[in-house]
mmCIF file of C-alpha atoms and ligand atoms in Angstrom:
data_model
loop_
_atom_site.group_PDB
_atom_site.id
_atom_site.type_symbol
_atom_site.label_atom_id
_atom_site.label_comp_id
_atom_site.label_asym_id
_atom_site.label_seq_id
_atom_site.Cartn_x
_atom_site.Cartn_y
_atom_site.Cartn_z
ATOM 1 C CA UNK A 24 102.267 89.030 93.854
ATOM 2 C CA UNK A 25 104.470 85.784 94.033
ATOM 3 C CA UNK A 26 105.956 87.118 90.634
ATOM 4 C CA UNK A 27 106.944 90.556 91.917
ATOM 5 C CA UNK A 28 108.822 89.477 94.838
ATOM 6 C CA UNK A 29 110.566 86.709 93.160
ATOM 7 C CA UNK A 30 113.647 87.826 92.660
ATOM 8 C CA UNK A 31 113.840 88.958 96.290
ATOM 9 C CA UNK A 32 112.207 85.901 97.768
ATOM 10 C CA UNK A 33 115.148 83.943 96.080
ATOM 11 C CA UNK A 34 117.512 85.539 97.860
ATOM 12 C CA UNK A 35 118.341 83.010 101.115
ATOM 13 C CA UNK A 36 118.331 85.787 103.540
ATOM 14 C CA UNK A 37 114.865 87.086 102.564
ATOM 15 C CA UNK A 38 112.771 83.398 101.285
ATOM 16 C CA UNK A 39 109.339 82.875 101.127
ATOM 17 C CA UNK A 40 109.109 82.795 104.891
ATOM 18 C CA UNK A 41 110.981 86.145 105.007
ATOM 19 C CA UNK A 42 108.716 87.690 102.538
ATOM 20 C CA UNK A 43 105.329 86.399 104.043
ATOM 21 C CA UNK A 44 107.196 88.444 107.631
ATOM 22 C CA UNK A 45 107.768 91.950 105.348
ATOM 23 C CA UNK A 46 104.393 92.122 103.853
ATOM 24 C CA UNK A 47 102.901 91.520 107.592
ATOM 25 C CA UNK A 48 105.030 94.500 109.027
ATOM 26 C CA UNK A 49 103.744 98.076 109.239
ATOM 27 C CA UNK A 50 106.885 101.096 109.566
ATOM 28 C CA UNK A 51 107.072 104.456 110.035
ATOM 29 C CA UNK A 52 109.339 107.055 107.974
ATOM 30 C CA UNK A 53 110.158 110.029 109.713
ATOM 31 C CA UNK A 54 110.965 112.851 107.634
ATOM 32 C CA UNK A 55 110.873 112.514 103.749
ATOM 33 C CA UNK A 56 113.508 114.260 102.352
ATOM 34 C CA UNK A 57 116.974 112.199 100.995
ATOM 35 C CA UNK A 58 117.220 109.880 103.479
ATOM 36 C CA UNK A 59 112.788 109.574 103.509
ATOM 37 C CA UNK A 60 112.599 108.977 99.994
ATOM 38 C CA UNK A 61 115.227 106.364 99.144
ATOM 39 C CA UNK A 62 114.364 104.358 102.564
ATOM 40 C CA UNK A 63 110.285 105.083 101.292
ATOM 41 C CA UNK A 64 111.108 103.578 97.899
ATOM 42 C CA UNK A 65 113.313 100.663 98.949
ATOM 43 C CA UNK A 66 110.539 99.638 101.379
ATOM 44 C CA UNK A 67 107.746 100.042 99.387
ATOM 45 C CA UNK A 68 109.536 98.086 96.636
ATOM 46 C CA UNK A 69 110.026 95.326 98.976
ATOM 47 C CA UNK A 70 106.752 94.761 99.999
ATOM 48 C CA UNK A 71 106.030 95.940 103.320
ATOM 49 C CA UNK A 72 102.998 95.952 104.436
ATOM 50 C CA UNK A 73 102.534 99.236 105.756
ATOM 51 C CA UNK A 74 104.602 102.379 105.155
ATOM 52 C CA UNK A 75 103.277 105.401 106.639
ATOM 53 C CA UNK A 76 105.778 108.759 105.702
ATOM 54 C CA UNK A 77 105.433 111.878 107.737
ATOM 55 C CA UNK A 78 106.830 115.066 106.616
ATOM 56 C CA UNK A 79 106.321 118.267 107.590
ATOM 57 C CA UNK A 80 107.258 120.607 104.357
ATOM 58 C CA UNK A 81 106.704 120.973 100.787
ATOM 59 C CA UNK A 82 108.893 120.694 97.819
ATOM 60 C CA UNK A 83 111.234 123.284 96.092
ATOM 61 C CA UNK A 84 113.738 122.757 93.490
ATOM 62 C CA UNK A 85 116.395 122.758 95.462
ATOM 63 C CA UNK A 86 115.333 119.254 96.835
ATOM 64 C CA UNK A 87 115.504 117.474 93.750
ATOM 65 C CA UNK A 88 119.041 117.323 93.835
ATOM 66 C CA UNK A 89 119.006 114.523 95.674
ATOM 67 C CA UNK A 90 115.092 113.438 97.036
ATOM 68 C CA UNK A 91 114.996 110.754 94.698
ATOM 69 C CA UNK A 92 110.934 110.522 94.668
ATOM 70 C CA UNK A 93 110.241 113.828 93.550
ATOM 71 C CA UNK A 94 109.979 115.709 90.382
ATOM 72 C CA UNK A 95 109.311 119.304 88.576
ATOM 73 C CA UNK A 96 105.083 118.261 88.184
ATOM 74 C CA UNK A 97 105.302 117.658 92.264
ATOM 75 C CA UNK A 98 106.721 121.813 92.388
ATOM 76 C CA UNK A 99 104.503 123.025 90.097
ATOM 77 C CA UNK A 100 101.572 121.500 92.312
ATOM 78 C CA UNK A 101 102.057 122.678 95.416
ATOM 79 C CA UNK A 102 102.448 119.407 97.022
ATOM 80 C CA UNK A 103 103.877 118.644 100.516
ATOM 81 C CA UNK A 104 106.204 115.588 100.575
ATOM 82 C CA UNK A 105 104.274 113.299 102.173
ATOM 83 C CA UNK A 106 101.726 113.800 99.815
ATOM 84 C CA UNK A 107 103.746 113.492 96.587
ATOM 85 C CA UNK A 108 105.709 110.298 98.288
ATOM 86 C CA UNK A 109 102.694 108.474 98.468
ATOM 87 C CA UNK A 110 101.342 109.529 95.689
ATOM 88 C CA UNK A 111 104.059 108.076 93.393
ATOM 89 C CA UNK A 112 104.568 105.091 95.867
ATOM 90 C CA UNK A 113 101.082 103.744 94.610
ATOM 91 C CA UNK A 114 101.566 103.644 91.178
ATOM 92 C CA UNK A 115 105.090 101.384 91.786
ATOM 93 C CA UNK A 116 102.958 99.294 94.382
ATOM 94 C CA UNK A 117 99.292 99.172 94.532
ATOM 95 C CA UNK A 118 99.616 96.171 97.053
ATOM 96 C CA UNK A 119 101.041 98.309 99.890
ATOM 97 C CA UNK A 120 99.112 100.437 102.384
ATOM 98 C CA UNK A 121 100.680 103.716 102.197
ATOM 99 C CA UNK A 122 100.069 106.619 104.793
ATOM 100 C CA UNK A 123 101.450 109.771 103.430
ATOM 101 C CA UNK A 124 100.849 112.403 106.884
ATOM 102 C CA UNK A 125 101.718 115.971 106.767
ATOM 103 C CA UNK A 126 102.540 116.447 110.192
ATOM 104 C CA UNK A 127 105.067 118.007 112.606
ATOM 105 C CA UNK A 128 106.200 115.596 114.677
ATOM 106 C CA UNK A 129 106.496 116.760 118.439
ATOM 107 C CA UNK A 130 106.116 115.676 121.602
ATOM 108 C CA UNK A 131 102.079 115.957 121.467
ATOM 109 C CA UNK A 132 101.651 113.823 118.769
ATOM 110 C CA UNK A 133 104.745 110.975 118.483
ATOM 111 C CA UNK A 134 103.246 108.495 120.498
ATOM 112 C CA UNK A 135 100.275 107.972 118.743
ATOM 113 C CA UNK A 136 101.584 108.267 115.271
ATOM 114 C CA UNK A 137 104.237 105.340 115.844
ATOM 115 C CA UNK A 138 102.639 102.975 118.764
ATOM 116 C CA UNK A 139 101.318 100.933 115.907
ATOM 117 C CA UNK A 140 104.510 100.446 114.210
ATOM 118 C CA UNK A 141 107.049 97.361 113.976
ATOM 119 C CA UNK A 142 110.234 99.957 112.975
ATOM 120 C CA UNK A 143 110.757 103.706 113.397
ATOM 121 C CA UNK A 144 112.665 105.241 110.260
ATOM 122 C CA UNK A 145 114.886 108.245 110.585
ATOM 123 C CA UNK A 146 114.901 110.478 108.171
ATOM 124 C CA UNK A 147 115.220 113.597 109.444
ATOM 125 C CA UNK A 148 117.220 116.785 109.783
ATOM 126 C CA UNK A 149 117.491 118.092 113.344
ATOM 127 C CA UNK A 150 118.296 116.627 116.815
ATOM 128 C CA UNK A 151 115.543 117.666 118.832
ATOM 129 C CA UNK A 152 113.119 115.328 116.971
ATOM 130 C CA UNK A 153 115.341 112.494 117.121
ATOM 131 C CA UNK A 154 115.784 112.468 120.931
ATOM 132 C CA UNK A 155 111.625 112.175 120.496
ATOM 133 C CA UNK A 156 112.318 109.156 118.491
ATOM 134 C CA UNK A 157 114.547 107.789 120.780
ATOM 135 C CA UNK A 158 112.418 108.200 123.904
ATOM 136 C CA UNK A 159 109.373 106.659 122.109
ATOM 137 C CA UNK A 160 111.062 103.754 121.363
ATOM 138 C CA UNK A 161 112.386 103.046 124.532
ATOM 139 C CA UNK A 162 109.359 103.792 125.849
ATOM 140 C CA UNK A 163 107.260 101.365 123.931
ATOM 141 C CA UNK A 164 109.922 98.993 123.052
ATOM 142 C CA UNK A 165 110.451 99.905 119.042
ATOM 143 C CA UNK A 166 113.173 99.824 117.318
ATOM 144 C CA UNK A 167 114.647 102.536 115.629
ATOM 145 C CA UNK A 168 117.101 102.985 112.919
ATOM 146 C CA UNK A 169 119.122 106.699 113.136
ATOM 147 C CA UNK A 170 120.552 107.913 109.763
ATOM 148 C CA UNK A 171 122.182 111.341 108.898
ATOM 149 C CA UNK A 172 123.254 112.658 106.161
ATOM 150 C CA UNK A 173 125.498 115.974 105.674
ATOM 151 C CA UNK A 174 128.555 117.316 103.374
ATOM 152 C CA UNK A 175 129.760 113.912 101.796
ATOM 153 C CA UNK A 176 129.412 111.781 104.835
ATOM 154 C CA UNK A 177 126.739 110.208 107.328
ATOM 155 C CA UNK A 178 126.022 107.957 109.621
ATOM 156 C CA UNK A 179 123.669 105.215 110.920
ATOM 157 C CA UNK A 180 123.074 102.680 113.951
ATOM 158 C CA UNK A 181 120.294 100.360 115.125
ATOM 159 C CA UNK A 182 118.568 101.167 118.266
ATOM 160 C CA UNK A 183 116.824 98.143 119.405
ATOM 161 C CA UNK A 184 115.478 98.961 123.094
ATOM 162 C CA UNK A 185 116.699 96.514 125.274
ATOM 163 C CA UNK A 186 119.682 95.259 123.309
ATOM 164 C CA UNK A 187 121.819 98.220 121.911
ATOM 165 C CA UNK A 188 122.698 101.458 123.265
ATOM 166 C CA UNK A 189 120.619 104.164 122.382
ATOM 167 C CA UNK A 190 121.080 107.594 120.571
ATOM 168 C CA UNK A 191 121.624 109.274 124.086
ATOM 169 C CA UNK A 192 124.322 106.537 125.022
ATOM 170 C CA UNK A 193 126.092 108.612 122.109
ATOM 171 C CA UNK A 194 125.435 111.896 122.303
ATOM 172 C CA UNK A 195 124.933 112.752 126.251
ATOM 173 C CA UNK A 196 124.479 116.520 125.878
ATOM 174 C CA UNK A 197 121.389 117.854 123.619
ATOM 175 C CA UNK A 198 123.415 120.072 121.425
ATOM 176 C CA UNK A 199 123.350 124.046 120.982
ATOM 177 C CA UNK A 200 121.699 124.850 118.128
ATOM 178 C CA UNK A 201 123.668 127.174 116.652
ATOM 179 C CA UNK A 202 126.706 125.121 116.720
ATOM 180 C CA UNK A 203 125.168 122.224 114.348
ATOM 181 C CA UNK A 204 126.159 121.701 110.785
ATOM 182 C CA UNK A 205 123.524 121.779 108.511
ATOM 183 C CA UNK A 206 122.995 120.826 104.954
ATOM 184 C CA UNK A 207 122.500 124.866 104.971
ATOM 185 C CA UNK A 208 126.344 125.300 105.755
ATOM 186 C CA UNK A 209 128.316 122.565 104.773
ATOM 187 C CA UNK A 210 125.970 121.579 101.858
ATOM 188 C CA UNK A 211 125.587 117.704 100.786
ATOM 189 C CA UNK A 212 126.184 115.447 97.803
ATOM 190 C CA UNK A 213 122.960 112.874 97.428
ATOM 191 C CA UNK A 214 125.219 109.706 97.434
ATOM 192 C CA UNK A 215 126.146 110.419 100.598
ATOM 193 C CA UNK A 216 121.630 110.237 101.725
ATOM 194 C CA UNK A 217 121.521 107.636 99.217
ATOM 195 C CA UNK A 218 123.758 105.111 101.145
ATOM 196 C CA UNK A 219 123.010 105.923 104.471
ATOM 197 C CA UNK A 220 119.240 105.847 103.419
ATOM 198 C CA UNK A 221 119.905 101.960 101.626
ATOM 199 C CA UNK A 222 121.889 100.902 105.078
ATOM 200 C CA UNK A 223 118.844 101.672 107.061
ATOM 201 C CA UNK A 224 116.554 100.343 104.447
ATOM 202 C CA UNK A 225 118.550 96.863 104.401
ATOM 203 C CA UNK A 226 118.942 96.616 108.467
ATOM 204 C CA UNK A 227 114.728 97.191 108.652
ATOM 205 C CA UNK A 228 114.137 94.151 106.514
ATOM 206 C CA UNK A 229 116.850 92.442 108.477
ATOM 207 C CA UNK A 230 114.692 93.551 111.965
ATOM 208 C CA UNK A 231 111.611 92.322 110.254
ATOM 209 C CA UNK A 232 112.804 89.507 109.124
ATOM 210 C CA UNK A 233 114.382 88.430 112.562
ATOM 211 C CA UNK A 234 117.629 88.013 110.858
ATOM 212 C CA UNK A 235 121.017 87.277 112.888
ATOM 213 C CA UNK A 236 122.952 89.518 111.165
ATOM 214 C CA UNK A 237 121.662 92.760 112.447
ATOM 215 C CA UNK A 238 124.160 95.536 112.665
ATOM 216 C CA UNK A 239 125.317 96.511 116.485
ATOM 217 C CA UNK A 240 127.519 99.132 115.623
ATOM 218 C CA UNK A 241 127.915 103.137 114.279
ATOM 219 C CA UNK A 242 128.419 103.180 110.865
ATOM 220 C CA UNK A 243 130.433 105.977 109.724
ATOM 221 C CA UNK A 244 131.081 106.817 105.826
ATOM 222 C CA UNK A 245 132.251 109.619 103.701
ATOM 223 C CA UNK A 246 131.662 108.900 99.990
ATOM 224 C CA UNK A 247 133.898 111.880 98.777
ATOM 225 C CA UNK A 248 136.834 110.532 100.388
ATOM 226 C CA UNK A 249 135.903 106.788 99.752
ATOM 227 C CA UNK A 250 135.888 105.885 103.739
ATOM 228 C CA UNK A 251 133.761 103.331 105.763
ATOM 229 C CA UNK A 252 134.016 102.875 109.325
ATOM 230 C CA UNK A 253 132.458 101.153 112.064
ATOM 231 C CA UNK A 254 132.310 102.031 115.613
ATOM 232 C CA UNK A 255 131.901 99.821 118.553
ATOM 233 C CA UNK A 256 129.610 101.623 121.111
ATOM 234 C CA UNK A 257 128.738 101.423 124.692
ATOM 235 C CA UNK A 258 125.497 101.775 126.684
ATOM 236 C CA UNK A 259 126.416 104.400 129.141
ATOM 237 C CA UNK A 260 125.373 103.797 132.431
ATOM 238 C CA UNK A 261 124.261 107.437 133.122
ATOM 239 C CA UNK A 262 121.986 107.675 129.921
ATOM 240 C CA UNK A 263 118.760 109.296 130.993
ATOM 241 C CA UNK A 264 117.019 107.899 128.156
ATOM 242 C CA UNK A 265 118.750 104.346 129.353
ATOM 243 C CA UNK A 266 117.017 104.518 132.732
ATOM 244 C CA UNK A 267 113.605 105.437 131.494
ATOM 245 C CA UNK A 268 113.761 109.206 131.826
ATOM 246 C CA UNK A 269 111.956 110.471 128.910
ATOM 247 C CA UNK A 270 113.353 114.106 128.707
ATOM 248 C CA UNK A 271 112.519 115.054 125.057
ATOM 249 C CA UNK A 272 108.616 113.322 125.588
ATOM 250 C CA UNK A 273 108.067 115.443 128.467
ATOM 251 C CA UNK A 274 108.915 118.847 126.534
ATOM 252 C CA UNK A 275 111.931 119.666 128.287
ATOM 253 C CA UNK A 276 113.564 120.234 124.971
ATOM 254 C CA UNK A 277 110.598 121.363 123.105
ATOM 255 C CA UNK A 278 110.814 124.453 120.888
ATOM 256 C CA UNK A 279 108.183 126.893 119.434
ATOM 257 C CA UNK A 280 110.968 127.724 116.003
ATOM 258 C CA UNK A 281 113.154 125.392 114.197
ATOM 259 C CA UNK A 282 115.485 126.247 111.208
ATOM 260 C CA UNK A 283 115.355 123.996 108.908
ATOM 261 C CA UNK A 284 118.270 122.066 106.991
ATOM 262 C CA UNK A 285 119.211 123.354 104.084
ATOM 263 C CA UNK A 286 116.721 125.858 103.668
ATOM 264 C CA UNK A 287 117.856 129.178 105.017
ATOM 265 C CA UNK A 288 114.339 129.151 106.272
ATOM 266 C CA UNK A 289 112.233 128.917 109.783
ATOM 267 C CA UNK A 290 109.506 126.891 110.572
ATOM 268 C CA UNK A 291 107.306 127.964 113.575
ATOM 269 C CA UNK A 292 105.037 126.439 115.420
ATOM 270 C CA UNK A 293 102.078 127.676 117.488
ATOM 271 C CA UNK A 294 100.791 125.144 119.777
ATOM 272 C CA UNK A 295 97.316 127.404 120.520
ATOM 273 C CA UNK A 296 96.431 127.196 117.005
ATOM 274 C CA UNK A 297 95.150 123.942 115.700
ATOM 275 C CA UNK A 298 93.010 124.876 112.491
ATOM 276 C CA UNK A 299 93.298 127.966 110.315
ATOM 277 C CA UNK A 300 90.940 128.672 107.600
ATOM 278 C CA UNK A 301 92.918 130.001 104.452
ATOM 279 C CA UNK A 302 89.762 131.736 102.942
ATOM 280 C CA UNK A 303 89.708 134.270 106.082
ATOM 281 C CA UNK A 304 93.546 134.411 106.235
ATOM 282 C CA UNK A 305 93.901 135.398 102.388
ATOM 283 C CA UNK A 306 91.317 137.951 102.263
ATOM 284 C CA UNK A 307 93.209 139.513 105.415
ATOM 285 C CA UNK A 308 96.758 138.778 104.028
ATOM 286 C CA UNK A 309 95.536 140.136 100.423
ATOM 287 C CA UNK A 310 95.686 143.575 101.241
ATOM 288 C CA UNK A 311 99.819 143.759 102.545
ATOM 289 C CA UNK A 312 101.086 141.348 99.663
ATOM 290 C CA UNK A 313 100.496 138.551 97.515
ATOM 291 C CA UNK A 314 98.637 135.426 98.439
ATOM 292 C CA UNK A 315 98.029 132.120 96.522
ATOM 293 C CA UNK A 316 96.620 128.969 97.943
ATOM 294 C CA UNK A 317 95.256 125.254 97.988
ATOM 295 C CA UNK A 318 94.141 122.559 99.946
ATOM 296 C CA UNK A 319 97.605 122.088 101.303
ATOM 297 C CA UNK A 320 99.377 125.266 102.352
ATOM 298 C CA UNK A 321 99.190 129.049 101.405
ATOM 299 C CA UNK A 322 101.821 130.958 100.381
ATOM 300 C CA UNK A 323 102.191 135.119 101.090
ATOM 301 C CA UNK A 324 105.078 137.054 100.268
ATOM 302 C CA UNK A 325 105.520 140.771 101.889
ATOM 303 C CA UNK A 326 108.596 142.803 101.860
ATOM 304 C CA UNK A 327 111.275 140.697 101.190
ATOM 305 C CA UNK A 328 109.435 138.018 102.800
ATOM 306 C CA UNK A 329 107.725 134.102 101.970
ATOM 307 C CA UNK A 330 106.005 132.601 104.159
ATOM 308 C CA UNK A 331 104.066 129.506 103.725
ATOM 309 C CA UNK A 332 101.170 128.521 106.241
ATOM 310 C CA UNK A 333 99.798 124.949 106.593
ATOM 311 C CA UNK A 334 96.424 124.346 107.954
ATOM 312 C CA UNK A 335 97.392 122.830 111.454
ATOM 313 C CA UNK A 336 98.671 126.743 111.813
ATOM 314 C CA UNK A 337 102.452 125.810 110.915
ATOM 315 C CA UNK A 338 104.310 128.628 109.267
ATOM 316 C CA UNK A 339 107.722 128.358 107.194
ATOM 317 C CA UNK A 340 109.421 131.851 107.050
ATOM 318 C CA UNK A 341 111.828 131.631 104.254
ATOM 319 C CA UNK A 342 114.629 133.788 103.032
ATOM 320 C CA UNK A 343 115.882 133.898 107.590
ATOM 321 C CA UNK A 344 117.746 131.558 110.135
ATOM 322 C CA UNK A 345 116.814 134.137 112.258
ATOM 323 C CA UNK A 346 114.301 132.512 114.933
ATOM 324 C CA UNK A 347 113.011 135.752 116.524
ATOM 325 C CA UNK A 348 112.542 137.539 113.134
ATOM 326 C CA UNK A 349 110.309 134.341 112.090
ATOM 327 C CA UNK A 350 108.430 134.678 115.499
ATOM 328 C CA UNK A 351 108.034 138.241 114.902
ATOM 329 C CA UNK A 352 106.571 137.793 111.509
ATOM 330 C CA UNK A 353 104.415 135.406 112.426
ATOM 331 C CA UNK A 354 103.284 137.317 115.271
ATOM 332 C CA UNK A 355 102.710 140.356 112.431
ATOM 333 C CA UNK A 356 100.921 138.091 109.620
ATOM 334 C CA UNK A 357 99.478 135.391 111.232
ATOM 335 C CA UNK A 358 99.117 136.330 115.383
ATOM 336 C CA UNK A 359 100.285 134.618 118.539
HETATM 337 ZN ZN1 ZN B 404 121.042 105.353 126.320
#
């Protein structure tokens, strides 16, 4: 094991000492898609411990562009990201305990699948999750590292509770929906993930480590136009989030659909559902349209609609951004 790490352990900032620290450590990845897969790889590489990835969705071709984990085989199988990620992650390291959870995270669930962690990993697509983040680790005192990724630029930023100010310190107002950019609009270029994803990588080992030269700023970059910024920021002193109001872990901002990034697609969520059989659903589905599926998710297509349904009751509408056409085909094919 010595051997694999050596050329790492060589390195002064990381040493034997350093090393012995990583592969005590347990984080959590948030989201597996450009961001999830580069920061799952790096970490995973570098001997962490524990590495649990939670994603929510499957994989289409479309993602291999720039999720650098993935391939065609992972498509043709039906898998959902988090399965596929750790998948390949134990054939490049046998030595780490991987966690690969399809899940959606929410405000039910966040607590307990992070209060065991050392880091929180961002690698997500959409705001209303990441306030979660933030809450839970100011909460329970975890750090967090925020990365996005869009068009040819992103950003990232520690948020070590306690010592930094957090993600509501920098964006007061939850934003409207419909007046976010998504990869869906404005598209994105993978070095632009890739980056962002290896600047949060490199500042977790730093964390676990319990380096000095941990990163107290934004970092801002665009890769097209060859700029990289940094940005001195503030704690505000109204910051809910700041003062232990925990807005986003109380449901305040809690929504039943989500469109996803990049996808021209809908996820919704039922909360009153919390186990569907696909044997019952396909032999009712079956008769309005076609119906395939595994262990994992089933897929039906009706009209000039796809839908996928995952076991917990989850439903992706493809082909819509429209929210209350999603609903309202759930409603049809599934039932509220
Ligand atoms: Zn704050």
């Amino acid at each position: 094991m010595i051997d694999r790490y050596s050329r790492q352990v060589l390195f002064p900032g990381i040493g034997t000492e350093g090393q012995r620290k990583l592969s005590n450590s347990c984080v959590v990845i948030i989201g597996c898609g450009a961001l999830g897969t580069i920061i799952a790889t790096s970490l995973v590489r570098a001997g962490i411990g524990k590495v649990r990835i939670i994603d929510r969705d499957f994989i289409e071709y479309h993602n291999l562009q720039r999720q650098a984990l993935f391939d065609e085989d992972d498509i043709r199988n039906g898998l959902p990201k988090a399965v596929a990620a750790e998948r390949h992650l134990k054939k490049v390291n046998s030595s780490v305990e991987i966690e690969g959870i399809v899940a959606d995270v929410n405000y039910t669930n966040i607590e307990r699948l992070v209060r065991d962690v050392d880091i929180i990993l961002d690698g997500l697509d959409n705001f209303e999750t990441r306030g979660l983040i933030n809450d839970t680790s100011l909460k329970h005192k975890i750090p967090w590292i925020y990365g996005g990724a869009i068009s040819s630029s992103g950003m990232t930023m520690n948020i070590i509770p306690g010592q930094t100010p957090c993600l509501r310190c920098i964006n007061p107002e939850v934003p409207n929906r419909a007046r976010i950019r998504t990869c869906e609009t404005a598209g994105v270029i993978s070095p632009a993930p890739f980056i962002i994803g290896s600047l949060q990588s490199v500042e977790a080992m730093k964390i676990l480590v319990g380096a000095e030269e941990i990163n107290r700023q934004l970092i801002v970059i665009d890769v097209w136009r060859g700029k990289f910024n940094r940005f001195e920021i503030n704690r505000r002193a109204d910051c809910p989030t700041c003062q232990g109001e925990y807005e986003f872990l109380e449901g305040k901002h809690s929504t039943k659909t989500t469109s996803l990034c990049g996808q021209n697609a809908v996820q919704v969520t039922n909360p009153k559902v919390r186990e569907i059989s696909f044997e019952t659903l396909a032999a009712q589905l079956k008769r309005i349209g076609e119906v395939s599926y595994n262990e994992f998710m089933l897929r039906f297509t009706a009209d000039a609609h796809e839908m996928v349904v995952f076991p917990d009751g989850r439903a992706i509408v493809k082909n819509t951004n429209d929210e209350s056409l999603a609903r309202g085909l759930y409603a049809k094919y599934i039932g509220i």
